[in-house]
mmCIF file with all atom_site columns, C-alpha atoms in Angstrom:
data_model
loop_
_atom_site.group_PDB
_atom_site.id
_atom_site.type_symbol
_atom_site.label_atom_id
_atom_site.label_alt_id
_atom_site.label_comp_id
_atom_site.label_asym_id
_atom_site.label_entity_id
_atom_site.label_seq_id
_atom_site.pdbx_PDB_ins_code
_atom_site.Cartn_x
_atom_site.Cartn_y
_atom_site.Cartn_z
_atom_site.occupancy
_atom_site.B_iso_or_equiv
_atom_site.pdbx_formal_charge
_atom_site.auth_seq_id
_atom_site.auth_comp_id
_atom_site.auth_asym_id
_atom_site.auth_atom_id
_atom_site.pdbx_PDB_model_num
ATOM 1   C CA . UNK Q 1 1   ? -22.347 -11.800 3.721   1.00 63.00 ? 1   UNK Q CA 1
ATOM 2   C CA . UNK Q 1 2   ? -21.923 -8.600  4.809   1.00 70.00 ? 2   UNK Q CA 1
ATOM 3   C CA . UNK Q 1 3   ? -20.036 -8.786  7.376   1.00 73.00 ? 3   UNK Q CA 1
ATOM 4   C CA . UNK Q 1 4   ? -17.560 -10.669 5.457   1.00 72.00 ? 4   UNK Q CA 1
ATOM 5   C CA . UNK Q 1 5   ? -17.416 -8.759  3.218   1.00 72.00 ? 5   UNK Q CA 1
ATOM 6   C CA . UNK Q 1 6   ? -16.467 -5.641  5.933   1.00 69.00 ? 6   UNK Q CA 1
ATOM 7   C CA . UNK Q 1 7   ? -13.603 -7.611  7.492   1.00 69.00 ? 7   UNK Q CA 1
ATOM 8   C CA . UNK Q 1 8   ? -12.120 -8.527  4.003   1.00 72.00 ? 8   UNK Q CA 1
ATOM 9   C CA . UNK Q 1 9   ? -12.445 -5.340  1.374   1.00 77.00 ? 9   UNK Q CA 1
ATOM 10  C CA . UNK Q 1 10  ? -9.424  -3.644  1.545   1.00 74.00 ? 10  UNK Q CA 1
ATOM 11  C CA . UNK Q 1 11  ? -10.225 -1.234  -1.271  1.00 79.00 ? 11  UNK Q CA 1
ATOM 12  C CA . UNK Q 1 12  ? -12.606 -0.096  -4.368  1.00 85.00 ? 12  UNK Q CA 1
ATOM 13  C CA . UNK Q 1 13  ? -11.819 0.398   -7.778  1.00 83.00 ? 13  UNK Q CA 1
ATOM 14  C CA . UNK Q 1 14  ? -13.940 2.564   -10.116 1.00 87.00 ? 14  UNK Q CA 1
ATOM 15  C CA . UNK Q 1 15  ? -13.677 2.691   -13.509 1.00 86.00 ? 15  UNK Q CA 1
ATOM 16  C CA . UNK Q 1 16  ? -14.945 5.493   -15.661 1.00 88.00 ? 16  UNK Q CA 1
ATOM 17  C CA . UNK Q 1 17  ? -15.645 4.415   -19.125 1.00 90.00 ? 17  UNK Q CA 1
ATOM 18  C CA . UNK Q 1 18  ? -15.466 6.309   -22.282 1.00 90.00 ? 18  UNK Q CA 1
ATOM 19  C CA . UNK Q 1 19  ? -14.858 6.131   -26.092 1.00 89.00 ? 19  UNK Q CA 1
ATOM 20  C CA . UNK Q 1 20  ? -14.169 9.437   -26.324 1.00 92.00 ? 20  UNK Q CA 1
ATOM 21  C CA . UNK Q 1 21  ? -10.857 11.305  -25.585 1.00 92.00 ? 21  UNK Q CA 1
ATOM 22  C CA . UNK Q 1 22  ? -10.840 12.726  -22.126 1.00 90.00 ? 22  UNK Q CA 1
ATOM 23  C CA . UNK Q 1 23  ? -8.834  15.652  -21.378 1.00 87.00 ? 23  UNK Q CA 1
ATOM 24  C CA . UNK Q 1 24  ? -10.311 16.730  -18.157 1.00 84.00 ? 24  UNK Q CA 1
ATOM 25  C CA . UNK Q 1 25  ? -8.503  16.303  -14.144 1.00 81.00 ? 25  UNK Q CA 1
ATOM 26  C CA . UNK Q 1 26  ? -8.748  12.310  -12.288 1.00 77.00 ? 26  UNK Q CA 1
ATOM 27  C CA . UNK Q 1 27  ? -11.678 12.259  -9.983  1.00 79.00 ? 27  UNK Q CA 1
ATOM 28  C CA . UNK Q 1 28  ? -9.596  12.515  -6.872  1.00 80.00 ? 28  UNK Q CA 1
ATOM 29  C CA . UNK Q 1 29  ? -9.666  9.056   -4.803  1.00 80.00 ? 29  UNK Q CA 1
ATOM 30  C CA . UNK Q 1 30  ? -11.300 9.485   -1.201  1.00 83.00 ? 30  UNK Q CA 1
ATOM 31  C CA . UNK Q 1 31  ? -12.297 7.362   1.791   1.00 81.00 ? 31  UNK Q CA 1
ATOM 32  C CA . UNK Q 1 32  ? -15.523 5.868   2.700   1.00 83.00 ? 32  UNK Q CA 1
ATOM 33  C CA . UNK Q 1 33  ? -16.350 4.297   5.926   1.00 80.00 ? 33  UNK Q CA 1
ATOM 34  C CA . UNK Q 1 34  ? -12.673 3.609   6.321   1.00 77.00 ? 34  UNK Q CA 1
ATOM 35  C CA . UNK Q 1 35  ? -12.105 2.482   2.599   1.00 81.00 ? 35  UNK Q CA 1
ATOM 36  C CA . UNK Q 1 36  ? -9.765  3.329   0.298   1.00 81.00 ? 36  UNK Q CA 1
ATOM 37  C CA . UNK Q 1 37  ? -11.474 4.182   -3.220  1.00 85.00 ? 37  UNK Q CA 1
ATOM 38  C CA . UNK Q 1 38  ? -9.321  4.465   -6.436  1.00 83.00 ? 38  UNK Q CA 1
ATOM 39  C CA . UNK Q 1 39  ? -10.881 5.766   -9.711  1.00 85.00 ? 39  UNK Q CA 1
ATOM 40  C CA . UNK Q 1 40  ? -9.217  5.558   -13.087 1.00 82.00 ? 40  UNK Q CA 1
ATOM 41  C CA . UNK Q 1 41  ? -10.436 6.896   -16.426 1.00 86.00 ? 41  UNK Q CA 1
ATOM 42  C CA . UNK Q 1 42  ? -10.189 4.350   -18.862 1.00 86.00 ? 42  UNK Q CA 1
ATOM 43  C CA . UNK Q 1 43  ? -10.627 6.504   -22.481 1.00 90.00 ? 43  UNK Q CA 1
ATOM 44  C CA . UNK Q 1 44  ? -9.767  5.891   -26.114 1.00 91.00 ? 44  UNK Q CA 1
ATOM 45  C CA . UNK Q 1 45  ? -6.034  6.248   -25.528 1.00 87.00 ? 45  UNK Q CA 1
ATOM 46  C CA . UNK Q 1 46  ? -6.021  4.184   -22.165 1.00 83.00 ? 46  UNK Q CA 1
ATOM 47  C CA . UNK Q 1 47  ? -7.811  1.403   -23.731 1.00 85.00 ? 47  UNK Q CA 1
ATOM 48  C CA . UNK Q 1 48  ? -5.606  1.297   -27.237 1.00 83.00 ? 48  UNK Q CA 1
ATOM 49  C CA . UNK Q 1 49  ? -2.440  1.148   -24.837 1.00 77.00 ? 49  UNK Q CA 1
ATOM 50  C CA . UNK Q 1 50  ? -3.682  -1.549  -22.929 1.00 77.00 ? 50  UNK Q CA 1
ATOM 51  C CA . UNK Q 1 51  ? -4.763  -3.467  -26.003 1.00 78.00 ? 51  UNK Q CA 1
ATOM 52  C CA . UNK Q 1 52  ? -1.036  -2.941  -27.319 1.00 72.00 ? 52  UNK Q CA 1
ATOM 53  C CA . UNK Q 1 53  ? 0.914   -3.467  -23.996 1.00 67.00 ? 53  UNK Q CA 1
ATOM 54  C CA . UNK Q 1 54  ? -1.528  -6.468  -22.489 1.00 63.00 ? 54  UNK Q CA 1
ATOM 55  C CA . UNK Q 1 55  ? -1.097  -4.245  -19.387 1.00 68.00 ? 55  UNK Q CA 1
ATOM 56  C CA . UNK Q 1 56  ? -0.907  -0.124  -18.103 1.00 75.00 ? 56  UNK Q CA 1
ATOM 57  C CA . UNK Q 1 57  ? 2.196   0.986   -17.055 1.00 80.00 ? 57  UNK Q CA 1
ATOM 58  C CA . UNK Q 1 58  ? 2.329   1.757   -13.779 1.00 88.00 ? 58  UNK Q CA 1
ATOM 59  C CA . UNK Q 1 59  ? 3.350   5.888   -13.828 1.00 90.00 ? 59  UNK Q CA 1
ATOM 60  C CA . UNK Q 1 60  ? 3.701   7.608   -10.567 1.00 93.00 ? 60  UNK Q CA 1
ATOM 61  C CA . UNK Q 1 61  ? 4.190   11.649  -9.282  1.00 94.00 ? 61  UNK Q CA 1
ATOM 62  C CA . UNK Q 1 62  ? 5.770   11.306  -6.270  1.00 95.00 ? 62  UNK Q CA 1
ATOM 63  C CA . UNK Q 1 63  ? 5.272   15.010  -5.734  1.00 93.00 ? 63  UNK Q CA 1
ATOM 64  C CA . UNK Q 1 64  ? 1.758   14.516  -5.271  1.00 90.00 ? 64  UNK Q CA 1
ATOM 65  C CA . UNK Q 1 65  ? 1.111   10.891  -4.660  1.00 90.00 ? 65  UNK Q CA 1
ATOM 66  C CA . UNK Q 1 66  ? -2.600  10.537  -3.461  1.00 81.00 ? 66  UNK Q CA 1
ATOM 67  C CA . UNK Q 1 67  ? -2.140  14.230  -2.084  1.00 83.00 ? 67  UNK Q CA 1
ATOM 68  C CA . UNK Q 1 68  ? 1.452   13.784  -0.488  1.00 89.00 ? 68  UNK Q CA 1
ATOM 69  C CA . UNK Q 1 69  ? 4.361   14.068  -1.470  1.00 93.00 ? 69  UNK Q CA 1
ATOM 70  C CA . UNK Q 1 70  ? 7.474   11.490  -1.301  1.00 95.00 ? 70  UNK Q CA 1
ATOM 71  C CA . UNK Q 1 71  ? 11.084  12.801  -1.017  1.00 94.00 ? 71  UNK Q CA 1
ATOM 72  C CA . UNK Q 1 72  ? 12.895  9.452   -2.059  1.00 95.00 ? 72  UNK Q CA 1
ATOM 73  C CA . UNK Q 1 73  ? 16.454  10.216  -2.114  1.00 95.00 ? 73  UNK Q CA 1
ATOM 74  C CA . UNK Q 1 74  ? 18.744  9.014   -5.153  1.00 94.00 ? 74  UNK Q CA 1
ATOM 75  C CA . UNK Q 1 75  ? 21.956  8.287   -6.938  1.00 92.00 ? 75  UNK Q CA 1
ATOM 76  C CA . UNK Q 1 76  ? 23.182  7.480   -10.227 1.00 89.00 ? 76  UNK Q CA 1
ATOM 77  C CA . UNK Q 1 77  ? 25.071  3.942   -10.111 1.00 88.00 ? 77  UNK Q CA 1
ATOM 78  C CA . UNK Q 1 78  ? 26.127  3.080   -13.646 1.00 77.00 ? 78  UNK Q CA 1
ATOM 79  C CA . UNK Q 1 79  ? 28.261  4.227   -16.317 1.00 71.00 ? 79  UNK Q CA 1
ATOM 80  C CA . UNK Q 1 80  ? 26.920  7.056   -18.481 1.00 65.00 ? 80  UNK Q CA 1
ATOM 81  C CA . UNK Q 1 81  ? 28.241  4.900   -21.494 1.00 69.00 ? 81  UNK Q CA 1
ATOM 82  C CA . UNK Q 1 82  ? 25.932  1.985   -20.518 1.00 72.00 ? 82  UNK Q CA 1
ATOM 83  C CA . UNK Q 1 83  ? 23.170  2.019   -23.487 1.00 76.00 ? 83  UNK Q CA 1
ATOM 84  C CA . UNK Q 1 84  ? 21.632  -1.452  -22.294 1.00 80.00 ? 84  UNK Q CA 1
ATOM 85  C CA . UNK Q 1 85  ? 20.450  0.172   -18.874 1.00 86.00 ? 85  UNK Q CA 1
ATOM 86  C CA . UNK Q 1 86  ? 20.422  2.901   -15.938 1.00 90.00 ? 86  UNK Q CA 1
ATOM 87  C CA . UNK Q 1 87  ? 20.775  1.911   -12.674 1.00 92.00 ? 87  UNK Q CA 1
ATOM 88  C CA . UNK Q 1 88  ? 19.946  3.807   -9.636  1.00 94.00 ? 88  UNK Q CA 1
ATOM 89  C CA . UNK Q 1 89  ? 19.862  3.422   -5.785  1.00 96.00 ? 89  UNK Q CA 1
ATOM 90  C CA . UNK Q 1 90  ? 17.114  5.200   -3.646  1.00 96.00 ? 90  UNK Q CA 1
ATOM 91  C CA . UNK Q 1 91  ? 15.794  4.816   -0.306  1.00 97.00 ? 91  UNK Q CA 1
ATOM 92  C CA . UNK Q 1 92  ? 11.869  4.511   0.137   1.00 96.00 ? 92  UNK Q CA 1
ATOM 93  C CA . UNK Q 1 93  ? 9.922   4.906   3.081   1.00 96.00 ? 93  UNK Q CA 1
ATOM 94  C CA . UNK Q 1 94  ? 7.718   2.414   4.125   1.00 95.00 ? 94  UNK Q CA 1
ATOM 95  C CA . UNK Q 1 95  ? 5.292   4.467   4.138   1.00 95.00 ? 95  UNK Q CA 1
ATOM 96  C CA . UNK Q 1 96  ? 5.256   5.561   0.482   1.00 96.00 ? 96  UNK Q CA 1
ATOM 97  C CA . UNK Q 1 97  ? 5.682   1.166   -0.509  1.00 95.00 ? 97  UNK Q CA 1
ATOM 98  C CA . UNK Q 1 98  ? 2.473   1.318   1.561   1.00 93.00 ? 98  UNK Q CA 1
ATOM 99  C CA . UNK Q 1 99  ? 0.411   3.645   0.012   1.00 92.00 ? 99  UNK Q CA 1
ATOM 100 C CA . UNK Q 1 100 ? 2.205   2.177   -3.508  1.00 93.00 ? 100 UNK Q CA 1
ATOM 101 C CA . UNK Q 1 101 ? 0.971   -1.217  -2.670  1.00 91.00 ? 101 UNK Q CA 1
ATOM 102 C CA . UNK Q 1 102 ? -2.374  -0.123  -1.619  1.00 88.00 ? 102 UNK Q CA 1
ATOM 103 C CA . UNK Q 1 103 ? -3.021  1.293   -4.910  1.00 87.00 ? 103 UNK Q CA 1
ATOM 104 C CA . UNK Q 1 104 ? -1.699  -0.804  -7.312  1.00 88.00 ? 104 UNK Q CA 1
ATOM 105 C CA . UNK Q 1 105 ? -1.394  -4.343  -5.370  1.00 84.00 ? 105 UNK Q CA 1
ATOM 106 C CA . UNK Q 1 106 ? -1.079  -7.313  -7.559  1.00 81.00 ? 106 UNK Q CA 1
ATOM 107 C CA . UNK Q 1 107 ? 0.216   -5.219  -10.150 1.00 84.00 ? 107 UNK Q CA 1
ATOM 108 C CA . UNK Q 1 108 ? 3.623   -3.875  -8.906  1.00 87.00 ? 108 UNK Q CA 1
ATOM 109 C CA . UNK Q 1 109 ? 4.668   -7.684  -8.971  1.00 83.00 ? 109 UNK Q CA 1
ATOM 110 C CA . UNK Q 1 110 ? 3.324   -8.589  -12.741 1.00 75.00 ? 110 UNK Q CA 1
ATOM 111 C CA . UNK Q 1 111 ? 7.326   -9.046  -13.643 1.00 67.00 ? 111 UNK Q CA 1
ATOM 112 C CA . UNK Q 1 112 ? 8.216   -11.319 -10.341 1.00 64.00 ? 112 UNK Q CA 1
ATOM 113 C CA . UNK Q 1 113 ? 8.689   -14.420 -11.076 1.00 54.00 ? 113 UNK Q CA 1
ATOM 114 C CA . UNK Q 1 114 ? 7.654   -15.165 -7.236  1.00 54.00 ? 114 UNK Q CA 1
ATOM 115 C CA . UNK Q 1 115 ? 4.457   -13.203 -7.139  1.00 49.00 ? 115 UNK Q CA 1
ATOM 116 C CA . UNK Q 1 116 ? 2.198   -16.212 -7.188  1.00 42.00 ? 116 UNK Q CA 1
ATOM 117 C CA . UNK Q 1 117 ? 3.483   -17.580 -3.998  1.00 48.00 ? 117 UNK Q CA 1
ATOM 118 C CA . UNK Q 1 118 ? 2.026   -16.244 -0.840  1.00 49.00 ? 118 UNK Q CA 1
ATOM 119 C CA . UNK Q 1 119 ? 3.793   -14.162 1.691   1.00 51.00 ? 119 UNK Q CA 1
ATOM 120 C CA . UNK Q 1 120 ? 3.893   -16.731 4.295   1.00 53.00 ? 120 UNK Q CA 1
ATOM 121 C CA . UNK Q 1 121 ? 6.787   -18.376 6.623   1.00 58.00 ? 121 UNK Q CA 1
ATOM 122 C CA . UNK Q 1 122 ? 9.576   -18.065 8.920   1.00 61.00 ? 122 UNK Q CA 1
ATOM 123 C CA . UNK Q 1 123 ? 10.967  -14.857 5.913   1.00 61.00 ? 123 UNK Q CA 1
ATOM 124 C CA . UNK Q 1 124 ? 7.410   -13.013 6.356   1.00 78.00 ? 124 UNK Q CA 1
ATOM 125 C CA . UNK Q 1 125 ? 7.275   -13.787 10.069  1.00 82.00 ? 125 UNK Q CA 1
ATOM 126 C CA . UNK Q 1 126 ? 11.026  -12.099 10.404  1.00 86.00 ? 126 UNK Q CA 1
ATOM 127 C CA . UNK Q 1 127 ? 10.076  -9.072  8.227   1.00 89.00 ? 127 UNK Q CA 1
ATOM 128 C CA . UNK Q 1 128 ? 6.962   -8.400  10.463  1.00 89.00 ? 128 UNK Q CA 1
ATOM 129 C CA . UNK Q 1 129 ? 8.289   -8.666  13.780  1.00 90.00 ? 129 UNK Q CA 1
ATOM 130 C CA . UNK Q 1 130 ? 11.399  -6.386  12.927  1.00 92.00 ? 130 UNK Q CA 1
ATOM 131 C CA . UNK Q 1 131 ? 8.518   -3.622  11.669  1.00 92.00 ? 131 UNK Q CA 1
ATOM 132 C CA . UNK Q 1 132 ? 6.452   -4.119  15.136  1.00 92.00 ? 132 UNK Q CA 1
ATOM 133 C CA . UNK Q 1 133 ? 9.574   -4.701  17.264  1.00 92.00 ? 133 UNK Q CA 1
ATOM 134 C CA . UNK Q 1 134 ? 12.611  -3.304  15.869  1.00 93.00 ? 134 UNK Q CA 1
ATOM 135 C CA . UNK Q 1 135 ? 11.717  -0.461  13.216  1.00 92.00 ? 135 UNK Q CA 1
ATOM 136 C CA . UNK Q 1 136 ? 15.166  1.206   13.599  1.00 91.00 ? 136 UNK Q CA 1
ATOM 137 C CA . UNK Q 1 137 ? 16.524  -1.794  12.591  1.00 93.00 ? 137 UNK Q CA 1
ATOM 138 C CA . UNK Q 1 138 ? 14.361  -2.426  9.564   1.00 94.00 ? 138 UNK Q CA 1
ATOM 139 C CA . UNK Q 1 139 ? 17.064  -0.915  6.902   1.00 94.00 ? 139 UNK Q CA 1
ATOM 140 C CA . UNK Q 1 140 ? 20.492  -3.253  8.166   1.00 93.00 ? 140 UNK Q CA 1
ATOM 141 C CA . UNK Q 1 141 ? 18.491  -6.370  8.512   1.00 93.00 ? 141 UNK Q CA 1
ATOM 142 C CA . UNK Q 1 142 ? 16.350  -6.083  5.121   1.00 93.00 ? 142 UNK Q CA 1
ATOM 143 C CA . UNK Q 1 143 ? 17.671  -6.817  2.554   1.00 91.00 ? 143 UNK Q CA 1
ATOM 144 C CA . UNK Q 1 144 ? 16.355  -4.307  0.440   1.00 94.00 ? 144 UNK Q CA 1
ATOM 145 C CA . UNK Q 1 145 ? 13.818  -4.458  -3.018  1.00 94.00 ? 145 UNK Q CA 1
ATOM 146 C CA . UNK Q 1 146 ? 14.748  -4.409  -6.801  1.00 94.00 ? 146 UNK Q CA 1
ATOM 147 C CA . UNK Q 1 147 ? 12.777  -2.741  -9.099  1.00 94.00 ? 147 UNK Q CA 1
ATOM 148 C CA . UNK Q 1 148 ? 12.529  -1.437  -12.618 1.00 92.00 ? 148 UNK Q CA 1
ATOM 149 C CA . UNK Q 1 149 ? 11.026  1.014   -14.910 1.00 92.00 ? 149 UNK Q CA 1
ATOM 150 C CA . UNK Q 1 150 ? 11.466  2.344   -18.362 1.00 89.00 ? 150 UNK Q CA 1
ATOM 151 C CA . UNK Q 1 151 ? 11.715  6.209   -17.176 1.00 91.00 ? 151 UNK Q CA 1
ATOM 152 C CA . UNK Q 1 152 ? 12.756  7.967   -14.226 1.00 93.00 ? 152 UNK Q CA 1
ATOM 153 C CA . UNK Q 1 153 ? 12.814  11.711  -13.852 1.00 94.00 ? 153 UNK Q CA 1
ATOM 154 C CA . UNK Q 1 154 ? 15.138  13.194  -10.858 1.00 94.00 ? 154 UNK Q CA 1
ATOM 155 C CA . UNK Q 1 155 ? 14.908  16.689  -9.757  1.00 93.00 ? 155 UNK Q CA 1
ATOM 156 C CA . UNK Q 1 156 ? 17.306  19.182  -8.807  1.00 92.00 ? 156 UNK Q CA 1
ATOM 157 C CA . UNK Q 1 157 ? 18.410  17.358  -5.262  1.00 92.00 ? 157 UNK Q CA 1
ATOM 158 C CA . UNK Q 1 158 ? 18.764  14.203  -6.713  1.00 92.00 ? 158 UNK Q CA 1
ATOM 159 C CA . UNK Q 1 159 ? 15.511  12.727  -5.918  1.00 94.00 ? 159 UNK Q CA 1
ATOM 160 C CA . UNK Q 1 160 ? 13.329  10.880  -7.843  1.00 96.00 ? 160 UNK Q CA 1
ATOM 161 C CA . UNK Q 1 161 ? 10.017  13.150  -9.010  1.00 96.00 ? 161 UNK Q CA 1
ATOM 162 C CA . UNK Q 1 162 ? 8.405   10.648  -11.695 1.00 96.00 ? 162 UNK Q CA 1
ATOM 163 C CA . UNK Q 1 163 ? 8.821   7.171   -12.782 1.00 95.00 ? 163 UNK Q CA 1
ATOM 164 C CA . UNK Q 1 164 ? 6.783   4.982   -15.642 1.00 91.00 ? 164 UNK Q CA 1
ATOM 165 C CA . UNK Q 1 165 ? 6.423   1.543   -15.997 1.00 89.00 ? 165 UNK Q CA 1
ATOM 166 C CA . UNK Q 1 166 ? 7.341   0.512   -12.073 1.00 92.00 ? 166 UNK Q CA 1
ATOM 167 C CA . UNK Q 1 167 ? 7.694   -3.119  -11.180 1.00 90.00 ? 167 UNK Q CA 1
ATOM 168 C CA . UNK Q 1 168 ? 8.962   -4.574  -8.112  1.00 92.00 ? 168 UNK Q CA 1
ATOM 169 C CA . UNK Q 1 169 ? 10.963  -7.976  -9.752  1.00 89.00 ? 169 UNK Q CA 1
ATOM 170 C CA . UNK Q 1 170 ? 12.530  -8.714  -6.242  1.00 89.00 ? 170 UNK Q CA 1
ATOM 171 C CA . UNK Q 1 171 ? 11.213  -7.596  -3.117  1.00 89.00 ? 171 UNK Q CA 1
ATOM 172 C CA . UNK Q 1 172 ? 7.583   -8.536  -3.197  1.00 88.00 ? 172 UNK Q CA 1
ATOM 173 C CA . UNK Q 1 173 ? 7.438   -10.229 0.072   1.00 88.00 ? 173 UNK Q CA 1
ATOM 174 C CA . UNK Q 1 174 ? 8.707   -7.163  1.526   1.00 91.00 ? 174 UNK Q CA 1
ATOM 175 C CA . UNK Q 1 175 ? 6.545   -4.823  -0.001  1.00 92.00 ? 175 UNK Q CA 1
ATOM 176 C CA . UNK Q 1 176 ? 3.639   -6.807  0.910   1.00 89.00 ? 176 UNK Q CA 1
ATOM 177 C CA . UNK Q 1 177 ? 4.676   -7.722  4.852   1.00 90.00 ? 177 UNK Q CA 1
ATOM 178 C CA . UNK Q 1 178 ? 4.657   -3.831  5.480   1.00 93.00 ? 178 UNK Q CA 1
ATOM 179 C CA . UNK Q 1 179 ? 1.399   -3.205  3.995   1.00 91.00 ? 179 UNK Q CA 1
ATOM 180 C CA . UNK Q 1 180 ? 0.079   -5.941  5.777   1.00 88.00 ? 180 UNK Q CA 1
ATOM 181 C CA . UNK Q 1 181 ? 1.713   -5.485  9.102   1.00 91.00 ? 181 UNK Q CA 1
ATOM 182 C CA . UNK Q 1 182 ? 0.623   -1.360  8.775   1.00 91.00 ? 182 UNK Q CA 1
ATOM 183 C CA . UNK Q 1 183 ? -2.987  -2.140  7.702   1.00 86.00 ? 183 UNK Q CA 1
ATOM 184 C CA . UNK Q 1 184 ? -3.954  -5.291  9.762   1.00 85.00 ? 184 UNK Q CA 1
ATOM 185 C CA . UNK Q 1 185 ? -1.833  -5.097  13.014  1.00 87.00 ? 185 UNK Q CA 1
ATOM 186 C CA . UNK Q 1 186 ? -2.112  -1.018  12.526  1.00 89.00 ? 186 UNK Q CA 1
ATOM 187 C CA . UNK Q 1 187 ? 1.443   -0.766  12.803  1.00 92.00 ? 187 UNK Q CA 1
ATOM 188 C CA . UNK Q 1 188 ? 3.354   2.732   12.173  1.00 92.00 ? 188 UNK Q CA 1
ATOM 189 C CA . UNK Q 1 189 ? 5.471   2.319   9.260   1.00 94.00 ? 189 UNK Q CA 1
ATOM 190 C CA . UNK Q 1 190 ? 6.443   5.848   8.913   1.00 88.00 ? 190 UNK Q CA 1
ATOM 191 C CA . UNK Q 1 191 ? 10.306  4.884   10.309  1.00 89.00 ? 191 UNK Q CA 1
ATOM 192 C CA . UNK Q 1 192 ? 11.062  2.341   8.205   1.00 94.00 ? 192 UNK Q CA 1
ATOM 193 C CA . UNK Q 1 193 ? 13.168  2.858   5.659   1.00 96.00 ? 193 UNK Q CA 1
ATOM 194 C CA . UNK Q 1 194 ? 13.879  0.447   2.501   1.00 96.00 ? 194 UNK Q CA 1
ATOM 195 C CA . UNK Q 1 195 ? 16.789  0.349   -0.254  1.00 96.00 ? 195 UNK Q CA 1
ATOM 196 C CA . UNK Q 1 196 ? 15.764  0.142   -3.676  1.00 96.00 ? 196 UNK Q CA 1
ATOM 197 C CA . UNK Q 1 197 ? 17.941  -0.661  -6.576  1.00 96.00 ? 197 UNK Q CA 1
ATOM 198 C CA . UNK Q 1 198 ? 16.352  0.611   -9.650  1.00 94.00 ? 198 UNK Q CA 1
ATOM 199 C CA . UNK Q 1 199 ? 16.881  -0.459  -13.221 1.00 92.00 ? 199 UNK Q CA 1
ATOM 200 C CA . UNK Q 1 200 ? 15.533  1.658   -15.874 1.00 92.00 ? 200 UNK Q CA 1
ATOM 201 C CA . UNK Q 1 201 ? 15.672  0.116   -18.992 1.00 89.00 ? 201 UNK Q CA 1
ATOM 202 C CA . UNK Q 1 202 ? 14.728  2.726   -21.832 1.00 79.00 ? 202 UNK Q CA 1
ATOM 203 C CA . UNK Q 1 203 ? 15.080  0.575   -24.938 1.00 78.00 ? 203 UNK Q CA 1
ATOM 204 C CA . UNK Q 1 204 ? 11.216  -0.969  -25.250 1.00 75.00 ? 204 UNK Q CA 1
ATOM 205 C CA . UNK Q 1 205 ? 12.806  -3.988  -27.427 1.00 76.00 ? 205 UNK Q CA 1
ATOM 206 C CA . UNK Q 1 206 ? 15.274  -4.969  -24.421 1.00 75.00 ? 206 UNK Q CA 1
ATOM 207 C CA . UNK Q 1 207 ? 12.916  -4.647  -21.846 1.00 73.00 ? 207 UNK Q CA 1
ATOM 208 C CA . UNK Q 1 208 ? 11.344  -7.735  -21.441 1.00 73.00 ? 208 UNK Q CA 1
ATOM 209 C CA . UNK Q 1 209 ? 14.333  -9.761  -21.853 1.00 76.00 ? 209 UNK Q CA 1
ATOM 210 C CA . UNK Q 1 210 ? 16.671  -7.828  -19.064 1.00 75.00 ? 210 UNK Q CA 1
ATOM 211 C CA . UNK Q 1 211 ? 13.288  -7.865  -16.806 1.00 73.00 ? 211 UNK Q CA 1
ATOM 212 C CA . UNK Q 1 212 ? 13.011  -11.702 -17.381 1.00 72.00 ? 212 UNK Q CA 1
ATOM 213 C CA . UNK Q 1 213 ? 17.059  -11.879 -16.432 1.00 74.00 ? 213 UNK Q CA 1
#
């Protein structure tokens, strides 16, 4: 019914369709009636990367990330010599894993191995009551999310600009408690504060076997 359907839809996807090649600017996503709506051209070049990769890599601009910008501070934390991997530490705002999971959901948790369990129990109740109750102490009592990608660009400050390929392999329950807590208890998430470990693996034919480890 309708009015189930009002108290559940959390979001819209479009999808633009073409054969061609399309070269011009992303419709820019807007709000209706207090809806989030996400459109995504799917051309020629989308669809033969999806049909090699079984998925699309999740890329992100954190410069201008639905029309903000993210300053996610960053540092180097592996040996220049490693050629398996690059490993980073950041810290993320809860607000920018918000807006993250509220565009690309499911999706950011394709590589957990935990994804298909659902963020219920005494761990989910604990993670929401610290964001309503005690959202200065958010970052020593969380634990923190790990997460990897096959590219990450930093900019002059050491923060991180652009990443490809992101996937949250630890930390889903976390991601999805603040979204939750933010969007159904309308809870201000803009203090809370998460560490991320990053691994960027660059070498596409040891990717899936040092995500799977």
């Amino acid at each position: 019914t309708y009015d189930e359907l009002k108290s559940n839809l959390v979001r819209v996807n479009a999808f633009i369709l073409t054969n061609g090649e399309y070269k011009g600017n992303l419709p820019q996503n807007t709000e209706i009636n207090g809806v989030q709506v996400f459109y995504q051209v799917f051309d020629i070049n989308k669809l033969y990367l999806l049909s090699e990769n079984s998925r699309l890599p999740i890329e992100i601009d954190f410069n201008d990330f639905g029309g903000e910008r993210f300053v996610i501070p960053c540092m180097p934390a592996s040996n220049t010599n490693n050629d398996s991997y690059k490993a980073y530490l950041a810290i993320m705002s809860g607000k920018c894993l918000y807006k993250l999971y509220e565009q690309y959901g499911a999706r950011l948790l394709e590589q957990n191995v935990r994804s298909f369990l659902q963020f219920t129990g005494k761990i989910n109740k604990g993670i929401r009551d610290t964001i309503k109750n005690e959202p200065h102490m958010f970052f020593a009592f969380n634990n923190g999310i790990a997460a990897t990608a096959d590219h990450i660009e930093l900019d002059e400050n050491n923060q991180i600009s652009k990443i490809r390929n992101l996937q949250i392999v630890n930390g889903g329950q976390t991601t999805a408690s603040i979204y939750t807590t933010a969007k159904k208890d309308k809870v201000d998430v803009s203090d809370i504060y998460v560490q991320v470990k990053f691994s960027v693996i660059e070498n596409h034919d040891k990717y899936s076997d040092i995500v799977s480890q």
